[in-house]
PDB file of C-alpha atoms in Angstrom:
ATOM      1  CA  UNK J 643     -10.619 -58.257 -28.444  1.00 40.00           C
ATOM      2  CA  UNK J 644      -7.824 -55.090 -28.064  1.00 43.00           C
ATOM      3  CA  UNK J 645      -7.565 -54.595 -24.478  1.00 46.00           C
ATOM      4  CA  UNK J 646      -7.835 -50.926 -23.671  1.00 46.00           C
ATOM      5  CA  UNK J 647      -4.289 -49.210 -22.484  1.00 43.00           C
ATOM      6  CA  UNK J 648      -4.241 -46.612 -20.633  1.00 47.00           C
ATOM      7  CA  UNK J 649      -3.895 -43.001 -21.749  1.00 55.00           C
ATOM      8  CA  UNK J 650       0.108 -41.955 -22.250  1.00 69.00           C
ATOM      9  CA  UNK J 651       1.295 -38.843 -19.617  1.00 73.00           C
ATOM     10  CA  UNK J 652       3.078 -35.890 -21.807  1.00 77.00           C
ATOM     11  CA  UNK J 653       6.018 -35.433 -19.699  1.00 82.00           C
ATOM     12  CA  UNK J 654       5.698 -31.839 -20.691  1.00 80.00           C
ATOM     13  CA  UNK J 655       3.257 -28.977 -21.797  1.00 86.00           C
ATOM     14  CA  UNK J 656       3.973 -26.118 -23.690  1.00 86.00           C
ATOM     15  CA  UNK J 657       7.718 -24.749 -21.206  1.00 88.00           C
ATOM     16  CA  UNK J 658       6.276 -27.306 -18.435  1.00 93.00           C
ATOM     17  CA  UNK J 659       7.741 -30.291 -17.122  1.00 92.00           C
ATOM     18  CA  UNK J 660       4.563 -32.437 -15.734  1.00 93.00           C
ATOM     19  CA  UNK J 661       5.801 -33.934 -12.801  1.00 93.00           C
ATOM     20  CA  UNK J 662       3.979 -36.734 -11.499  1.00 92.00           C
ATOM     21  CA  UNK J 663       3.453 -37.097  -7.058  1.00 93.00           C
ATOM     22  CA  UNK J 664       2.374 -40.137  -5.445  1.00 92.00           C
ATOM     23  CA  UNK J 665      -0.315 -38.416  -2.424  1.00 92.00           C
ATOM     24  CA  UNK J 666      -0.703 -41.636   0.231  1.00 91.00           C
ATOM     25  CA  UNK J 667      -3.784 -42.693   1.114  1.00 88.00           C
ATOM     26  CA  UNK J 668      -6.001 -41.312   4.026  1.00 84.00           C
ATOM     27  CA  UNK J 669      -8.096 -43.005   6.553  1.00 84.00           C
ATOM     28  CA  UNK J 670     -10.782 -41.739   5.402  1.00 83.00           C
ATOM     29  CA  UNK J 671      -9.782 -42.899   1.434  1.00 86.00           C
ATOM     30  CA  UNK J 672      -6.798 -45.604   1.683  1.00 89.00           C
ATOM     31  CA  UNK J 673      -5.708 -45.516  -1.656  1.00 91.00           C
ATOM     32  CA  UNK J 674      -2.768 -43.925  -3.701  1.00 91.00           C
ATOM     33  CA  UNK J 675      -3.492 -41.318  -6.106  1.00 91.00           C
ATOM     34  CA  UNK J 676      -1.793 -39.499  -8.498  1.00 92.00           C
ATOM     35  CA  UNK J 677      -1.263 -35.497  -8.546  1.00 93.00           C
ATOM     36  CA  UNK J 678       0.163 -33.880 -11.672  1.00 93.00           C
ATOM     37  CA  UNK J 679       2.723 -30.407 -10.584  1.00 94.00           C
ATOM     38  CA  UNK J 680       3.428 -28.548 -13.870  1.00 95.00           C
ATOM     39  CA  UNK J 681       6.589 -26.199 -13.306  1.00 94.00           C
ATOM     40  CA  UNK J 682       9.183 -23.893 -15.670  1.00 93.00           C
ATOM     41  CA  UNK J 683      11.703 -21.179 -14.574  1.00 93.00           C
ATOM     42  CA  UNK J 684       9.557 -18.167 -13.731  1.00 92.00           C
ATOM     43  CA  UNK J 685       9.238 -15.338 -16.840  1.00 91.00           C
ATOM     44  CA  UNK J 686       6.632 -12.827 -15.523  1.00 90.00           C
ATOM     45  CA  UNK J 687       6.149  -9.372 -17.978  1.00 90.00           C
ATOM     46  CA  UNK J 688       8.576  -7.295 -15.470  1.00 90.00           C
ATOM     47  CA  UNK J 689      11.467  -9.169 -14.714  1.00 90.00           C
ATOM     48  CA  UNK J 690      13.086  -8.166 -11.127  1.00 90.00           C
ATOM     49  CA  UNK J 691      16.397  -8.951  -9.424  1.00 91.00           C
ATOM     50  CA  UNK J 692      15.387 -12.252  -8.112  1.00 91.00           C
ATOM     51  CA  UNK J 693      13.576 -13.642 -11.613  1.00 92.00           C
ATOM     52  CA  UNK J 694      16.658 -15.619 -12.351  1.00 93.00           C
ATOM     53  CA  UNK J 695      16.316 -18.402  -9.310  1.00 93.00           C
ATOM     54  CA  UNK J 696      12.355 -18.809  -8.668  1.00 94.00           C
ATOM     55  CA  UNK J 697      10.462 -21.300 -10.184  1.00 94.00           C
ATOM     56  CA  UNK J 698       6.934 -21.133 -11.432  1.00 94.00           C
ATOM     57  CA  UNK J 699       4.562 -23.729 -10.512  1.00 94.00           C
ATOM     58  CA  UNK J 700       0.913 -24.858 -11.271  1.00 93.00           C
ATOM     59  CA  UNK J 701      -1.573 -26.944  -9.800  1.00 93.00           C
ATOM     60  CA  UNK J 702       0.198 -27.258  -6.777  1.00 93.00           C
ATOM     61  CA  UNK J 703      -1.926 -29.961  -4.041  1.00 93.00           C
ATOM     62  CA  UNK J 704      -4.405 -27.934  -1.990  1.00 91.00           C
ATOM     63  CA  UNK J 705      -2.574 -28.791   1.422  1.00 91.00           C
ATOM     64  CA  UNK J 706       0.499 -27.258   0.015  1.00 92.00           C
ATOM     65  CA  UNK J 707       3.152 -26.079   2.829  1.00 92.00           C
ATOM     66  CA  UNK J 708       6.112 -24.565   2.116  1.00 92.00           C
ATOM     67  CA  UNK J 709       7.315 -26.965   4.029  1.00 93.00           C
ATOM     68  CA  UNK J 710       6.114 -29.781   1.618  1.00 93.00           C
ATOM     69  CA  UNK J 711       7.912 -27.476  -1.383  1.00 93.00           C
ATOM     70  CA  UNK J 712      11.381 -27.299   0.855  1.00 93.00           C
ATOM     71  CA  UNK J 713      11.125 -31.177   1.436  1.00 92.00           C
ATOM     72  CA  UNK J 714      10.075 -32.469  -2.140  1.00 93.00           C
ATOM     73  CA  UNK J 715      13.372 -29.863  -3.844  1.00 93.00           C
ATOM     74  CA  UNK J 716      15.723 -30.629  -1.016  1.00 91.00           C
ATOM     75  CA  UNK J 717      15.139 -34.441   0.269  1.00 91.00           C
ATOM     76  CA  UNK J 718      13.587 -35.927  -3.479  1.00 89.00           C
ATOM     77  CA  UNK J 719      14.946 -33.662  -6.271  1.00 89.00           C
ATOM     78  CA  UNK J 720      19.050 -32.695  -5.875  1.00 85.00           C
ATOM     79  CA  UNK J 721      18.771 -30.904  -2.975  1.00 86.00           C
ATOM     80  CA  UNK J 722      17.813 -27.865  -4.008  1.00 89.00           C
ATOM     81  CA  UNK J 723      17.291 -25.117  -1.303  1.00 91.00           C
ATOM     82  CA  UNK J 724      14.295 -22.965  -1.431  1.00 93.00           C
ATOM     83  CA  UNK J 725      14.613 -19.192   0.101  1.00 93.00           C
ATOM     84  CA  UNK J 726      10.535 -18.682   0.216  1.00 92.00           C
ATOM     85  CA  UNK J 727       7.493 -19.896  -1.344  1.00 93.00           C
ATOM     86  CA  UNK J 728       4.713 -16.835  -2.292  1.00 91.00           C
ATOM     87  CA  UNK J 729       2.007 -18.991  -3.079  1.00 91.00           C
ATOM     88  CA  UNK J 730      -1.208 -17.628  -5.166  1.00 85.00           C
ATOM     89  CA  UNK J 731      -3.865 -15.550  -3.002  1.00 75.00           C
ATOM     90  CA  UNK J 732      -1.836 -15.009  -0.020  1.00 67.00           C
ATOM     91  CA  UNK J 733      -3.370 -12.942   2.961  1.00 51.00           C
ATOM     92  CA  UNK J 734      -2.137  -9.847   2.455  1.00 49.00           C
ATOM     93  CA  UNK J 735      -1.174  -7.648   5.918  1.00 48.00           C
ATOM     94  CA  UNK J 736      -3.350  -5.118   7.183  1.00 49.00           C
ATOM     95  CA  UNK J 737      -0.928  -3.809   9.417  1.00 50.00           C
ATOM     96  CA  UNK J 738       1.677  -0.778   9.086  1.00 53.00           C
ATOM     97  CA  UNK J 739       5.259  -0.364   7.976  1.00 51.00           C
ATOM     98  CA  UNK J 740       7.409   1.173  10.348  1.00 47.00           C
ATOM     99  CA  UNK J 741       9.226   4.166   9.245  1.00 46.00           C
ATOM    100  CA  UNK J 742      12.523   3.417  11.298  1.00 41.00           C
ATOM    101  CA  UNK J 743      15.337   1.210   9.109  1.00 37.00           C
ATOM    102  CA  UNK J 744      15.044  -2.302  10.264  1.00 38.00           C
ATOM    103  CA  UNK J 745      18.014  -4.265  11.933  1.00 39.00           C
ATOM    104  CA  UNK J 746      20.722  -5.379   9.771  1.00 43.00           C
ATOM    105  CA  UNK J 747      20.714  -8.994   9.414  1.00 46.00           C
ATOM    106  CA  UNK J 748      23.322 -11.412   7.847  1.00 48.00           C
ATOM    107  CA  UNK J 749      23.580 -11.086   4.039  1.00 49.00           C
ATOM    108  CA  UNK J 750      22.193 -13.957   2.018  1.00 51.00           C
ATOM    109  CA  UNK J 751      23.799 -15.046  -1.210  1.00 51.00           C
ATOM    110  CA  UNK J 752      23.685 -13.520  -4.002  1.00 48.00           C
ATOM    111  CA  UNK J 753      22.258 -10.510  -2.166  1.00 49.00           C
ATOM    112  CA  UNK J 754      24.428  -7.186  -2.482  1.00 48.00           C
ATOM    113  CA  UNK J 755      25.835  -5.044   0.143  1.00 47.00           C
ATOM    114  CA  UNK J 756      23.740  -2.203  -0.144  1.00 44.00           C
ATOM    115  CA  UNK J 757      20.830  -3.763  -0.547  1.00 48.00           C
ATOM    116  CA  UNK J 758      18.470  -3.070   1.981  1.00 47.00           C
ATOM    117  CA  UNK J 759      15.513  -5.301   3.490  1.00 49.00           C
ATOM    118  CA  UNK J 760      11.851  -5.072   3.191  1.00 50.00           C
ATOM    119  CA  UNK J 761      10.303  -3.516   6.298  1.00 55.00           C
ATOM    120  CA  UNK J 762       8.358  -5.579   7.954  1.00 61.00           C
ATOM    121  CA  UNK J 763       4.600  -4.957   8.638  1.00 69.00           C
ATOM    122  CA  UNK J 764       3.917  -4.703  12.387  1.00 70.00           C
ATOM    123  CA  UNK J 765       0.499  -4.508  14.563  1.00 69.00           C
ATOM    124  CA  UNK J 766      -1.482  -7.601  12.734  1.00 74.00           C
ATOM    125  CA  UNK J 767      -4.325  -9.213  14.005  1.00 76.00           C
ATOM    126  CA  UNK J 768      -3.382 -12.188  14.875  1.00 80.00           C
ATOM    127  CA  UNK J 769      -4.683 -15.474  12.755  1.00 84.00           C
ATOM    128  CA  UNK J 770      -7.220 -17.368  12.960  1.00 88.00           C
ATOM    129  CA  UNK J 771      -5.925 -19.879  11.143  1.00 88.00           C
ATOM    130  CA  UNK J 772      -2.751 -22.581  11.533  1.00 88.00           C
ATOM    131  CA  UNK J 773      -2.230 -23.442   8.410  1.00 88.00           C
ATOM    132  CA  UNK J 774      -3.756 -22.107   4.969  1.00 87.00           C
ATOM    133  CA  UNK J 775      -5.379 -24.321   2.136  1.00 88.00           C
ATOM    134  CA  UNK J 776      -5.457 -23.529  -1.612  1.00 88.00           C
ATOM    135  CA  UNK J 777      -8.243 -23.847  -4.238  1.00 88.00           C
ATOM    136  CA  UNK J 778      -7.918 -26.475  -6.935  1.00 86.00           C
ATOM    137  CA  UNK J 779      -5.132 -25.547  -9.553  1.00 88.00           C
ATOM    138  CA  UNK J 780      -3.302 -22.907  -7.365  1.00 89.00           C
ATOM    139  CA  UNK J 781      -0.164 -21.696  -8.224  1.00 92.00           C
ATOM    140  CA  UNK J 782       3.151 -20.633  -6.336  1.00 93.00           C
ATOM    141  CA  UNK J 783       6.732 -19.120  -6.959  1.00 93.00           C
ATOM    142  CA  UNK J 784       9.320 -20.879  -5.347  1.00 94.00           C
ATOM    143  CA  UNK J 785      12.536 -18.453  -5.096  1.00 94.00           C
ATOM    144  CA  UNK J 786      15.779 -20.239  -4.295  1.00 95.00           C
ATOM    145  CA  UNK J 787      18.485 -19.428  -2.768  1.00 94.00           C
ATOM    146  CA  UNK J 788      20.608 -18.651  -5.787  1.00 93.00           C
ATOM    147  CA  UNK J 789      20.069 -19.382  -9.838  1.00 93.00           C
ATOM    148  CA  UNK J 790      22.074 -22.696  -9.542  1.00 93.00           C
ATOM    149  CA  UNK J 791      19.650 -24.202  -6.979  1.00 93.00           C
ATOM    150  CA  UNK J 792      16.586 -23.156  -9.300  1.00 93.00           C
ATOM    151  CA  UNK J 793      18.347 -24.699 -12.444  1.00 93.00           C
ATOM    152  CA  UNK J 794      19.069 -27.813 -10.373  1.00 93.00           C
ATOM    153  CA  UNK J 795      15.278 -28.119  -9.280  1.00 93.00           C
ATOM    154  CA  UNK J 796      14.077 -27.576 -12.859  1.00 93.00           C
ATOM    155  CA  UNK J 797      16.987 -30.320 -13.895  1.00 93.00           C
ATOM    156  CA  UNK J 798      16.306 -32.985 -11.457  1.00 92.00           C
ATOM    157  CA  UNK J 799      12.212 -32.714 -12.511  1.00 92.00           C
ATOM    158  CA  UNK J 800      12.639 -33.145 -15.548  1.00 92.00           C
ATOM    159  CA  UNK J 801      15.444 -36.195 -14.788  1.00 92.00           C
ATOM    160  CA  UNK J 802      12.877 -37.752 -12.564  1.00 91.00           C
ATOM    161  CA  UNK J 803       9.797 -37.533 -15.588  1.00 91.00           C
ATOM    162  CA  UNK J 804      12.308 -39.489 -18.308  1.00 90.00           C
ATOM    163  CA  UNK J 805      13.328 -42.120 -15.469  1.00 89.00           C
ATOM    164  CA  UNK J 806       9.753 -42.348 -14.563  1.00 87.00           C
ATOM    165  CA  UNK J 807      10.264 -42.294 -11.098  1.00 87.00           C
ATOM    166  CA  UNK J 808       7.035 -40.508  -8.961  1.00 87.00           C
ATOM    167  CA  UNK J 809       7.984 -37.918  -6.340  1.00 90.00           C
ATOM    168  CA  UNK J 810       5.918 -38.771  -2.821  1.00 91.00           C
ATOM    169  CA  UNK J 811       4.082 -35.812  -1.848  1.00 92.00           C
ATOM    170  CA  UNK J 812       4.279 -34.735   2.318  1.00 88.00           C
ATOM    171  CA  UNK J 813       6.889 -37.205   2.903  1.00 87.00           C
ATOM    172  CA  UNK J 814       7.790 -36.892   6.166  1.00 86.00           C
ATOM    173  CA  UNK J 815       6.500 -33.725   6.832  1.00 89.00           C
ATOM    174  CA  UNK J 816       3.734 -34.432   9.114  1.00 84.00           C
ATOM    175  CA  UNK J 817       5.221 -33.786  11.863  1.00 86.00           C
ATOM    176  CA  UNK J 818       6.204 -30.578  11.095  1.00 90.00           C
ATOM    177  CA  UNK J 819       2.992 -28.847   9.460  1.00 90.00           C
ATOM    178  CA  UNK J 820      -0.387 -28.489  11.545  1.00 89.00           C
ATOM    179  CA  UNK J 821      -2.684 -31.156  11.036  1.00 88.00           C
ATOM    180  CA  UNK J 822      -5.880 -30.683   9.042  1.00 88.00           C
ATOM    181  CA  UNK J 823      -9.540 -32.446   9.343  1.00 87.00           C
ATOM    182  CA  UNK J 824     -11.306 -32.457  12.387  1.00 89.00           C
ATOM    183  CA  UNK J 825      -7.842 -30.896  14.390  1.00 90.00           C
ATOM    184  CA  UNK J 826      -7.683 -28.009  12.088  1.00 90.00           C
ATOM    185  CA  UNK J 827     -11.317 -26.736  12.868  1.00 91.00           C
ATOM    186  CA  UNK J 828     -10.726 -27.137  16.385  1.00 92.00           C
ATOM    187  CA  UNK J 829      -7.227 -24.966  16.146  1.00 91.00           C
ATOM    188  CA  UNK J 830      -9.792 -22.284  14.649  1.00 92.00           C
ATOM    189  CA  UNK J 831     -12.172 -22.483  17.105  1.00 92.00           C
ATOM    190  CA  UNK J 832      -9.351 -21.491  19.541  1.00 91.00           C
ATOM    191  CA  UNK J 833      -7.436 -19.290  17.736  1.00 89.00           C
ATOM    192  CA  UNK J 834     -10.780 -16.844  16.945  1.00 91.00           C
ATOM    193  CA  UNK J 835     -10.571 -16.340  20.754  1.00 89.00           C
ATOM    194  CA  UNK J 836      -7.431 -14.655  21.648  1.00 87.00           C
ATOM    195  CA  UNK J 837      -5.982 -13.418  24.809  1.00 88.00           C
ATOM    196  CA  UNK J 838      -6.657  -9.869  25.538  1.00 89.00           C
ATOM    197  CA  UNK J 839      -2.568  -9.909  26.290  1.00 89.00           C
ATOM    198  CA  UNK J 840      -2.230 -10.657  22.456  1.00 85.00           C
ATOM    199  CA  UNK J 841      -5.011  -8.177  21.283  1.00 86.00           C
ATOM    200  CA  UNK J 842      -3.264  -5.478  23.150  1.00 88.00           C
ATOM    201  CA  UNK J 843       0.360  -6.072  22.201  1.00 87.00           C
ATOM    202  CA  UNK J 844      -0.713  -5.830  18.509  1.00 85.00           C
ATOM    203  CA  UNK J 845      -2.447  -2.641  19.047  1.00 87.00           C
ATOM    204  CA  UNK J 846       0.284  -0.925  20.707  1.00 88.00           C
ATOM    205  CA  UNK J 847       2.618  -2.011  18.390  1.00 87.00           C
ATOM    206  CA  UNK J 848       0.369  -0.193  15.854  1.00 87.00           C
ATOM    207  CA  UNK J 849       0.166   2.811  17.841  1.00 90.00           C
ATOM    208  CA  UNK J 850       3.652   3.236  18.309  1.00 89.00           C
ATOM    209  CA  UNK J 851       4.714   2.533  14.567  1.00 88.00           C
ATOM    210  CA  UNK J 852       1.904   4.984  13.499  1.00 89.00           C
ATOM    211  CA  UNK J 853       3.034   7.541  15.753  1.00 90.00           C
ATOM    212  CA  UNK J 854       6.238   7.317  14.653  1.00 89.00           C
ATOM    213  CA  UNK J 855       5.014   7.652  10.999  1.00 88.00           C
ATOM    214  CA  UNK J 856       3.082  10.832  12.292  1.00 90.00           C
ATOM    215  CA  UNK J 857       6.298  12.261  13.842  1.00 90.00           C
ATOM    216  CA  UNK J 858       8.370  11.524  10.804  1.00 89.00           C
ATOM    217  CA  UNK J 859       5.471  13.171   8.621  1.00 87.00           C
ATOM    218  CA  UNK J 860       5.389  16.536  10.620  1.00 86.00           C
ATOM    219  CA  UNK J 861       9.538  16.518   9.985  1.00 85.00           C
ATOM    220  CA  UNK J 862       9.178  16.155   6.209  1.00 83.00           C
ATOM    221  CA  UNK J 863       6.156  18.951   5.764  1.00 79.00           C
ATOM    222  CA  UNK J 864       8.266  21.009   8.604  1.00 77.00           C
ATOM    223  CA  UNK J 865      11.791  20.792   6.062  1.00 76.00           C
ATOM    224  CA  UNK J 866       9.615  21.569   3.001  1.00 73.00           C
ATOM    225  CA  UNK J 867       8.704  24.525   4.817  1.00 69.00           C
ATOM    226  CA  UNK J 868      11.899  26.203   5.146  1.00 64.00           C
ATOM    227  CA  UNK J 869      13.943  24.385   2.164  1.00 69.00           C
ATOM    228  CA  UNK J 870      13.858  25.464  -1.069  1.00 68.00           C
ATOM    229  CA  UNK J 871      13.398  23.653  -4.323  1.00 67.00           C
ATOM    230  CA  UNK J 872      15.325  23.333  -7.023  1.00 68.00           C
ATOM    231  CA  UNK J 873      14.160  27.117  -8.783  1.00 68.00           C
ATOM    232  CA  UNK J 874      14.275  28.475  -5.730  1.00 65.00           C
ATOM    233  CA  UNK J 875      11.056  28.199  -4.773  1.00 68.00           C
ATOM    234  CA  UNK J 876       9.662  27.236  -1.353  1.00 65.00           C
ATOM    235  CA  UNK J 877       6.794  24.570  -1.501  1.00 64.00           C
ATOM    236  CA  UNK J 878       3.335  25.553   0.364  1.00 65.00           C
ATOM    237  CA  UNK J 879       2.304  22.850   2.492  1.00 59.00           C
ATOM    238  CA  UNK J 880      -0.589  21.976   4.805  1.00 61.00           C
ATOM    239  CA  UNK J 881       0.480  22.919   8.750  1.00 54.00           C
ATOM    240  CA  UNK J 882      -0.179  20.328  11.093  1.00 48.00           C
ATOM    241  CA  UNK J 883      -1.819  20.684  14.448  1.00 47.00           C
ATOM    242  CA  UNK J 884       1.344  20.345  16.438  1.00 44.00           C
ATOM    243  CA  UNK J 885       2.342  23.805  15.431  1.00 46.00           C
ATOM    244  CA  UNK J 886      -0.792  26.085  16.403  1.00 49.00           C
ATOM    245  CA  UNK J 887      -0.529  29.746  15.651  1.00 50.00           C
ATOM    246  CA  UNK J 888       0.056  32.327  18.578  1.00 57.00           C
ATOM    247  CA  UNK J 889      -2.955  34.139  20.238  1.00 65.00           C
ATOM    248  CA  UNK J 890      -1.411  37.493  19.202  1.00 70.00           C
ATOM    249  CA  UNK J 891      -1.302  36.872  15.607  1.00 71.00           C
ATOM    250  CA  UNK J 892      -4.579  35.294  15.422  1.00 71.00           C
ATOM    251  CA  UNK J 893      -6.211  38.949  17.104  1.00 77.00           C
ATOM    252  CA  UNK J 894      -4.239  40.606  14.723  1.00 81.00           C
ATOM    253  CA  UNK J 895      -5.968  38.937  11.943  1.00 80.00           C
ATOM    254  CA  UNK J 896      -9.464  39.240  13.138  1.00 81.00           C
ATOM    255  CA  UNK J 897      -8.333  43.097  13.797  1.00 85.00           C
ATOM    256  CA  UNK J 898      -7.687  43.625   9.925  1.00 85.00           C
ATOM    257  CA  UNK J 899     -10.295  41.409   8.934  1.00 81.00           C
ATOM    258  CA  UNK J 900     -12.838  43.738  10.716  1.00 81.00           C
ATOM    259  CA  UNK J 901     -11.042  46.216   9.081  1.00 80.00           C
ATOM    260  CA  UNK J 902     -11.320  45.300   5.921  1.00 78.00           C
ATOM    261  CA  UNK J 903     -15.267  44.599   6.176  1.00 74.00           C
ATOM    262  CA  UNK J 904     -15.728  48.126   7.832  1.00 71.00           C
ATOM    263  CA  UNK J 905     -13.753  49.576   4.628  1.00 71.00           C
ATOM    264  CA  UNK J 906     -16.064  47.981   2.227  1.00 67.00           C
ATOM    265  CA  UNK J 907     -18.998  48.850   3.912  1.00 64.00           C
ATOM    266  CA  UNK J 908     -17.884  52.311   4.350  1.00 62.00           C
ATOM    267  CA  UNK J 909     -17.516  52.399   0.355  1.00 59.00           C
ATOM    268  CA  UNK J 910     -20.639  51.456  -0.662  1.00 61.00           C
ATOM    269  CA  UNK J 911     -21.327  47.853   0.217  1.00 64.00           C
ATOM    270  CA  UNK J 912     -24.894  48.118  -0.241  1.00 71.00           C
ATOM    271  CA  UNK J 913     -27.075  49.750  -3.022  1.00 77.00           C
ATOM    272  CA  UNK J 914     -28.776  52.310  -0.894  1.00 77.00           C
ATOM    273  CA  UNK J 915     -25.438  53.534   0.125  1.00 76.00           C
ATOM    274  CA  UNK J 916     -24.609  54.035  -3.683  1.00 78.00           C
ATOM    275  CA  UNK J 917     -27.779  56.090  -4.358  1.00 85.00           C
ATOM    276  CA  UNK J 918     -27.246  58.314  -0.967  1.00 85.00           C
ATOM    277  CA  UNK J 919     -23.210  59.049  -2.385  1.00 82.00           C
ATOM    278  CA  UNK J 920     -24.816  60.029  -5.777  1.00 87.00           C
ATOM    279  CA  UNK J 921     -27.574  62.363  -4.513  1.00 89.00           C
ATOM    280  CA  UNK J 922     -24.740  63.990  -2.168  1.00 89.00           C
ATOM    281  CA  UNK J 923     -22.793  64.413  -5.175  1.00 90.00           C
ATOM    282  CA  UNK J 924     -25.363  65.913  -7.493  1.00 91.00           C
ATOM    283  CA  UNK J 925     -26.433  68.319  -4.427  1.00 92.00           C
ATOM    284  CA  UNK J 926     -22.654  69.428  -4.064  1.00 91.00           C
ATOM    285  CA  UNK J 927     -22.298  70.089  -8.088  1.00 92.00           C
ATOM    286  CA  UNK J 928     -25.503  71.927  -7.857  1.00 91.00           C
ATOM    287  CA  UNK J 929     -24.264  74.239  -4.801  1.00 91.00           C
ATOM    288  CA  UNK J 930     -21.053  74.332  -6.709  1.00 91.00           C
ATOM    289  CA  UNK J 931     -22.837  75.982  -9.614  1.00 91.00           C
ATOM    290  CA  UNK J 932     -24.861  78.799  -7.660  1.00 91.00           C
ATOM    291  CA  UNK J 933     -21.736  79.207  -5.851  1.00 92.00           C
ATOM    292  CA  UNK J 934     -19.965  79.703  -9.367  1.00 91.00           C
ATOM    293  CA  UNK J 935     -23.091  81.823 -11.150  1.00 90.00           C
ATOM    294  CA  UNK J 936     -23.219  84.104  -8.403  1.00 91.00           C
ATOM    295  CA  UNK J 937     -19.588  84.908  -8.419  1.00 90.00           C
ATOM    296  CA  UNK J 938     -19.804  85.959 -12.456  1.00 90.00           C
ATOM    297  CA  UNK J 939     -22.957  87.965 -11.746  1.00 90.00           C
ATOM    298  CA  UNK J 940     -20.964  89.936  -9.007  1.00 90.00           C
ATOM    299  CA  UNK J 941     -18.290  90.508 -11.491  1.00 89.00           C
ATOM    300  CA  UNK J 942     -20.562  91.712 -14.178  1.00 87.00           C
ATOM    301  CA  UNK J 943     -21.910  94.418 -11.835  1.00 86.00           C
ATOM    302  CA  UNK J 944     -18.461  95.588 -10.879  1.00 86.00           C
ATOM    303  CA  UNK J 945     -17.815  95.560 -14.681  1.00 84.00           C
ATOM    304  CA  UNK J 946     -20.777  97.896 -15.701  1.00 76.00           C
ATOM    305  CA  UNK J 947     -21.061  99.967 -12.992  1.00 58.00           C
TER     306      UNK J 947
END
């Protein structure tokens, strides 16, 4: 009888290179297994500035770290040094961007001159969790530090695939990452209980960025105001409440206002007042024509006598 072999690995799919990691065994399951990364040089539908050196990968472990991707490309494949790691479903920030330019920081290569830095969201709640976990099949984008580094990643993956040589996943890197299990739910437990000290340095961060936002607003709408477009024309904007109008001009409105109401009244507002100003105005043409018929019979008599 054939003995049954084993299904044959691709070594790649479609632009992937299937690269094979050894996970070590746990406690509470002691055995090696075998988890399957697919990556390729990143080509989203809008290319930016930094498309060139990041790396696409798929079906990245559930435990993933960036820490885990900046050990298995620097320590296990060339060296390679990762930048950052933006990994599928990340929380996004609900906090605010301040509106004043951020500190200059050392340039990184491959980064221009005037090129400036993201602002950086301030005022977040603060987490309630040490380290994040991803659902089965997650992705990430691993950017580099330049496009040689990605190239040598992508190189050195697809080296270790022909050679057959398996990549061990979290090598030391426990002692750098939170732990998980048991340890992890009691880091949550804690952390959903913060210090009213942290609570209130994130809100007043907030309220100070936002104010500043407010302040820069009221500068914008106030230069709008008294600047001009392009055709000459000035653009009509909203006021704000920090520039109230004065007592005296606000009487002088209500003055014409009442004014204005007393005028339309005056001319007829209502229907009655329409009929009255038509019966006065019959009444004077009919006085006007006695008036008038009397003066020709008075010149008639004058005439024949």
């Amino acid at each position: 009888m054939v003995p049954n072999r084993s299904p044959s690995i691709a070594i790649s799919v479609n632009d992937f290179t299937v690269l094979p990691l050894r996970i070590p065994g746990l406690p509470s399951y002691p055995k090696d297994t075998t988890h399957y990364l697919y990556l390729r040089a990143n080509a989203p539908k809008a290319p930016t500035a930094d498309t060139s050196r990041e790396v696409f990968l798929v079906n990245v472990p559930m435990d993933t770290t960036d820490v885990h991707l900046r050990s298995l490309f620097a320590d296990q494949l060339g060296g390679a040094r990762v930048e950052s790691v933006a990994f599928e479903g990340a929380r996004v920030g609900k906090g605010i961007t301040a509106p004043v330019a951020p500190a200059r920081k050392k340039r990184k290569r491959g980064q221009e001159d005037g090129e400036a830095a993201a602002p950086a969201e301030v005022g977040l709640l603060p987490e309630v969790w040490d380290r994040d976990t991803h659902c089965s099949g997650g992705t990430a984008i691993v950017t580099f530090v330049d496009k040689p580094s990605a190239e040598l990643a992508l190189r050195e993956a697809r080296r270790a695939v022909k050679s057959g040589r398996t990549a061990t996943w979290g090598e030391g890197v426990d002692s750098k990452v939170p732990a998980l299990g048991l340890a992890r739910y009691a880091a949550h437990h804690k952390l959903r209980h913060p210090s009213h000290q942290a609570l209130q340095e994130s809100i007043d961060a907030y309220m100070t960025t936002f104010a500043a936002q407010e302040a820069a607003r009221a500068k914008a709408l106030a230069r709008q105001r008294a600047e001009p477009d392009e055709d000459g024309f000035t653009t009509v904007v909203r006021g704000g409440r920090s520039d109230p109008a004065r007592e005296d001009a606000v009487r002088q409105k209500e003055e014409e206002l009442k004014k204005r109401q007393e005028k339309m009244i005056g001319e007829g507002f209502y229907k009655f007042q329409h009929r009255e100003r038509k019966k006065k105005e019959a009444q004077a043409l009919v006085g006007q024509f006695e008036m008038d018929r009397k003066r020709v019979e008075e010149m008639r008599k004058r005439r024949g006598g």
